[in-house]
Amino acid sequence: MAEPSFYIGVIGNVISVLFFLSPVETFWKIVKRRSTEEYKSLPYICTLLGSSLWTYYGIVTPGEYLVSTVNGFGAIVETIYVSLFLFYAPRHLKLNTVVVVAMLNVFFPIAAIVATRSTFKDEKMRSQSIGFISAGLNIIMYGSPLSAMKTVVTTKSVKYMPFWLSFFLFLNGAIWAVYALLQHDVFLLVPNGVGFVFGTMQLILYGIYRNAKPVSLSNGLSEIAQDEEEGLTSRAVPLLS
């Protein structure tokens, strides 16, 4: 009979898949409007980086295949998101975004893997070193939506902090923290515990500002109001159920 950690890990895989797919509605809007508007690329870039390294961690760490499978899926999905963001980003932001993607999603993962493989000959040390790096990056990943939280507080609008991303951030952090406790894996426990806290903060913020009156922008009209006039925000039902 399988251990409880296996079942928790399977549930975590399902939740993680939903977490990775939660921005679908956001990117559907981006494609529809052919602009990234005020959406931030950093959460997706950081998630891609984290997924890539966690996939490698799951491969080199015995018994962590559930970590590698779901993060491999996540790396593919996040690559699509980042590609769409690069394609639709405003011209003045595109170059900066390309540089960040090249540094964080290409150079850094390759450098981290090469460095750990060349420095440590023991597989356990390689696993622990990648786990340490991945844990730190996961904390950054979970904290990266804080920039969106600042936008929410400034504009008093939750338009640029998608609810489903925040919800699955909260749920994903909670379930993987439980899995880490059962596996006695501190590298998974710390960042997912942080993710649970950040996800809770975002849900609280969403509850505070979801019905608040948006602050007017410099042109005298809020973008929310403009969207409502154009009928672009009339559909409030998410693509994921």
XYZ file of C-alpha atoms in Angstrom:
241
model
C 0.000 0.000 0.000
C 1.308 3.417 -0.938
C 2.370 5.808 1.795
C 0.256 8.902 2.600
C 2.914 11.141 1.054
C 2.255 9.519 -2.337
C -1.456 10.410 -2.253
C -0.694 13.912 -1.019
C 1.852 14.228 -3.840
C -0.733 13.141 -6.426
C -3.197 15.707 -5.062
C -0.372 18.250 -5.169
C 0.249 17.378 -8.820
C -3.401 18.022 -9.684
C -3.434 21.327 -7.813
C -0.117 22.348 -9.377
C -1.474 21.645 -12.859
C -4.442 23.905 -12.072
C -2.000 26.480 -10.675
C 0.027 26.427 -13.882
C -3.148 26.712 -15.964
C -4.771 29.424 -13.815
C -3.366 32.336 -15.918
C -5.096 31.015 -19.072
C -7.873 33.585 -18.727
C -5.321 36.367 -18.301
C -3.414 35.384 -21.432
C -6.648 34.965 -23.372
C -7.350 38.630 -22.572
C -3.793 39.577 -23.587
C -4.151 37.799 -26.930
C -7.627 39.248 -27.462
C -6.446 42.792 -26.774
C -3.030 42.232 -28.346
C -1.381 43.953 -25.388
C -0.019 42.961 -21.975
C -1.285 46.288 -20.568
C -0.261 46.492 -16.876
C 0.186 42.764 -16.322
C 3.575 41.851 -14.893
C 5.877 39.345 -16.601
C 7.991 38.638 -13.496
C 5.653 36.048 -11.902
C 5.709 33.921 -15.073
C 9.445 34.322 -15.639
C 10.163 33.318 -12.033
C 7.734 30.405 -12.218
C 9.455 29.130 -15.371
C 12.838 29.360 -13.669
C 11.583 27.575 -10.567
C 9.838 24.851 -12.576
C 12.968 24.168 -14.605
C 15.170 23.722 -11.542
C 12.577 21.708 -9.607
C 12.296 19.374 -12.585
C 16.034 18.771 -12.400
C 15.842 18.405 -8.597
C 13.144 15.740 -8.952
C 15.237 13.856 -11.518
C 18.436 13.735 -9.433
C 16.700 13.130 -6.078
C 15.543 9.556 -5.376
C 11.801 9.241 -4.673
C 10.906 12.738 -5.899
C 9.536 11.801 -9.322
C 6.204 13.472 -8.498
C 8.115 16.748 -8.193
C 9.836 16.312 -11.562
C 6.724 15.318 -13.537
C 4.497 18.214 -12.522
C 7.282 20.791 -12.794
C 8.217 19.471 -16.228
C 4.631 20.158 -17.265
C 4.835 23.564 -15.615
C 8.035 24.462 -17.457
C 6.323 23.789 -20.795
C 3.237 25.822 -19.889
C 5.238 28.736 -18.492
C 7.389 28.793 -21.642
C 4.201 29.387 -23.623
C 3.122 32.172 -21.256
C 6.481 33.927 -21.388
C 6.561 33.632 -25.186
C 3.114 35.236 -25.444
C 4.197 37.971 -23.054
C 7.264 38.720 -25.169
C 5.151 38.818 -28.314
C 2.497 41.185 -26.953
C 4.584 43.339 -24.584
C 4.743 47.079 -25.427
C 7.813 48.041 -27.426
C 9.393 49.999 -24.563
C 9.175 46.952 -22.286
C 10.022 44.230 -24.782
C 13.813 44.641 -24.731
C 13.985 44.661 -20.936
C 11.765 41.588 -20.795
C 13.963 39.752 -23.308
C 17.043 40.502 -21.201
C 15.371 39.253 -18.009
C 14.155 36.086 -19.755
C 17.614 35.404 -21.181
C 19.262 35.860 -17.785
C 16.744 33.998 -15.612
C 15.330 31.367 -17.948
C 18.383 30.499 -20.033
C 21.683 31.524 -18.471
C 20.919 30.951 -14.780
C 19.453 27.405 -15.004
C 22.299 26.232 -17.238
C 24.908 27.846 -14.968
C 23.323 26.331 -11.835
C 23.194 22.809 -13.263
C 26.714 22.957 -14.709
C 28.126 24.436 -11.485
C 26.572 21.811 -9.224
C 27.576 18.937 -11.483
C 31.160 20.123 -11.784
C 31.536 21.052 -8.110
C 29.907 18.040 -6.456
C 30.658 14.475 -7.521
C 28.285 12.981 -4.964
C 24.668 12.741 -6.193
C 23.279 13.596 -2.751
C 25.305 16.813 -2.611
C 24.173 17.735 -6.113
C 20.586 17.148 -5.082
C 20.938 19.228 -1.919
C 22.667 22.096 -3.708
C 19.983 22.255 -6.396
C 17.333 21.946 -3.689
C 18.843 24.905 -1.838
C 18.917 27.034 -4.997
C 15.407 25.971 -6.008
C 14.014 26.709 -2.544
C 15.407 30.247 -2.660
C 14.036 30.823 -6.135
C 10.679 29.377 -5.146
C 10.409 31.975 -2.401
C 11.080 34.635 -5.038
C 8.473 33.035 -7.288
C 5.870 33.084 -4.553
C 6.792 36.650 -3.646
C 6.931 38.023 -7.195
C 3.163 38.773 -7.309
C 3.828 41.313 -4.542
C 4.392 43.810 -7.352
C 0.840 43.119 -8.497
C -0.340 43.553 -4.903
C 1.220 47.016 -4.880
C -0.722 47.840 -8.051
C -3.915 46.631 -6.380
C -3.390 48.900 -3.371
C -2.448 51.869 -5.576
C -5.365 51.550 -8.005
C -7.821 49.978 -5.541
C -8.599 47.462 -8.269
C -7.919 43.708 -8.481
C -7.884 43.758 -12.271
C -4.165 43.023 -12.487
C -4.089 40.401 -9.732
C -6.043 37.436 -11.164
C -8.059 35.658 -8.483
C -7.376 32.127 -9.714
C -3.624 32.669 -9.735
C -3.780 33.866 -6.116
C -6.131 31.051 -5.094
C -4.008 28.276 -6.555
C -0.874 29.928 -5.173
C -2.455 29.558 -1.727
C -3.680 26.002 -2.335
C -0.464 24.878 -4.031
C 1.680 26.144 -1.168
C -0.509 24.437 1.429
C -0.599 20.963 -0.134
C 3.107 20.832 -1.009
C 4.008 22.016 2.491
C 2.087 19.011 3.861
C 3.836 16.728 1.341
C 7.225 18.142 2.384
C 6.455 17.488 6.049
C 5.625 13.846 5.279
C 8.779 13.495 3.150
C 10.938 15.383 5.665
C 12.099 17.576 2.781
C 13.077 20.992 4.102
C 13.830 22.280 0.594
C 10.167 21.832 -0.317
C 8.778 22.821 3.072
C 10.258 26.307 3.467
C 9.310 27.858 0.095
C 5.859 26.269 0.032
C 5.204 27.462 3.569
C 6.114 30.956 2.376
C 3.873 30.459 -0.661
C 0.972 29.559 1.610
C 1.477 32.795 3.584
C 1.787 34.986 0.456
C -1.226 33.308 -1.126
C -3.251 34.026 2.012
C -2.179 37.682 1.901
C -3.258 38.004 -1.723
C -6.665 36.430 -1.070
C -7.219 38.834 1.825
C -6.247 41.759 -0.419
C -8.588 40.471 -3.116
C -11.435 40.347 -0.602
C -10.747 43.926 0.468
C -10.549 45.483 -3.002
C -12.745 43.284 -5.215
C -15.692 45.705 -4.933
C -13.732 48.879 -4.292
C -14.055 51.874 -6.585
C -10.939 52.024 -8.839
C -8.724 55.089 -8.593
C -8.765 57.236 -11.728
C -5.684 57.180 -13.926
C -3.851 60.198 -15.316
C -6.223 60.463 -18.269
C -9.140 60.997 -15.892
C -10.770 57.652 -16.513
C -9.934 54.332 -14.960
C -9.031 51.496 -17.284
C -11.662 49.395 -15.536
C -14.329 51.885 -16.498
C -13.055 51.992 -20.062
C -13.152 48.206 -20.274
C -16.695 48.096 -18.948
C -17.770 50.609 -21.562
C -16.181 48.459 -24.251
C -17.758 45.319 -22.854
C -14.409 43.643 -22.300
C -14.910 42.838 -18.626
C -18.478 41.665 -18.813
C -17.486 37.994 -18.590
C -16.518 37.317 -14.995
C -16.682 33.514 -15.203
C -13.172 31.995 -15.268
C -12.115 29.552 -17.966
C -11.228 27.037 -15.272
C -13.932 25.498 -13.131
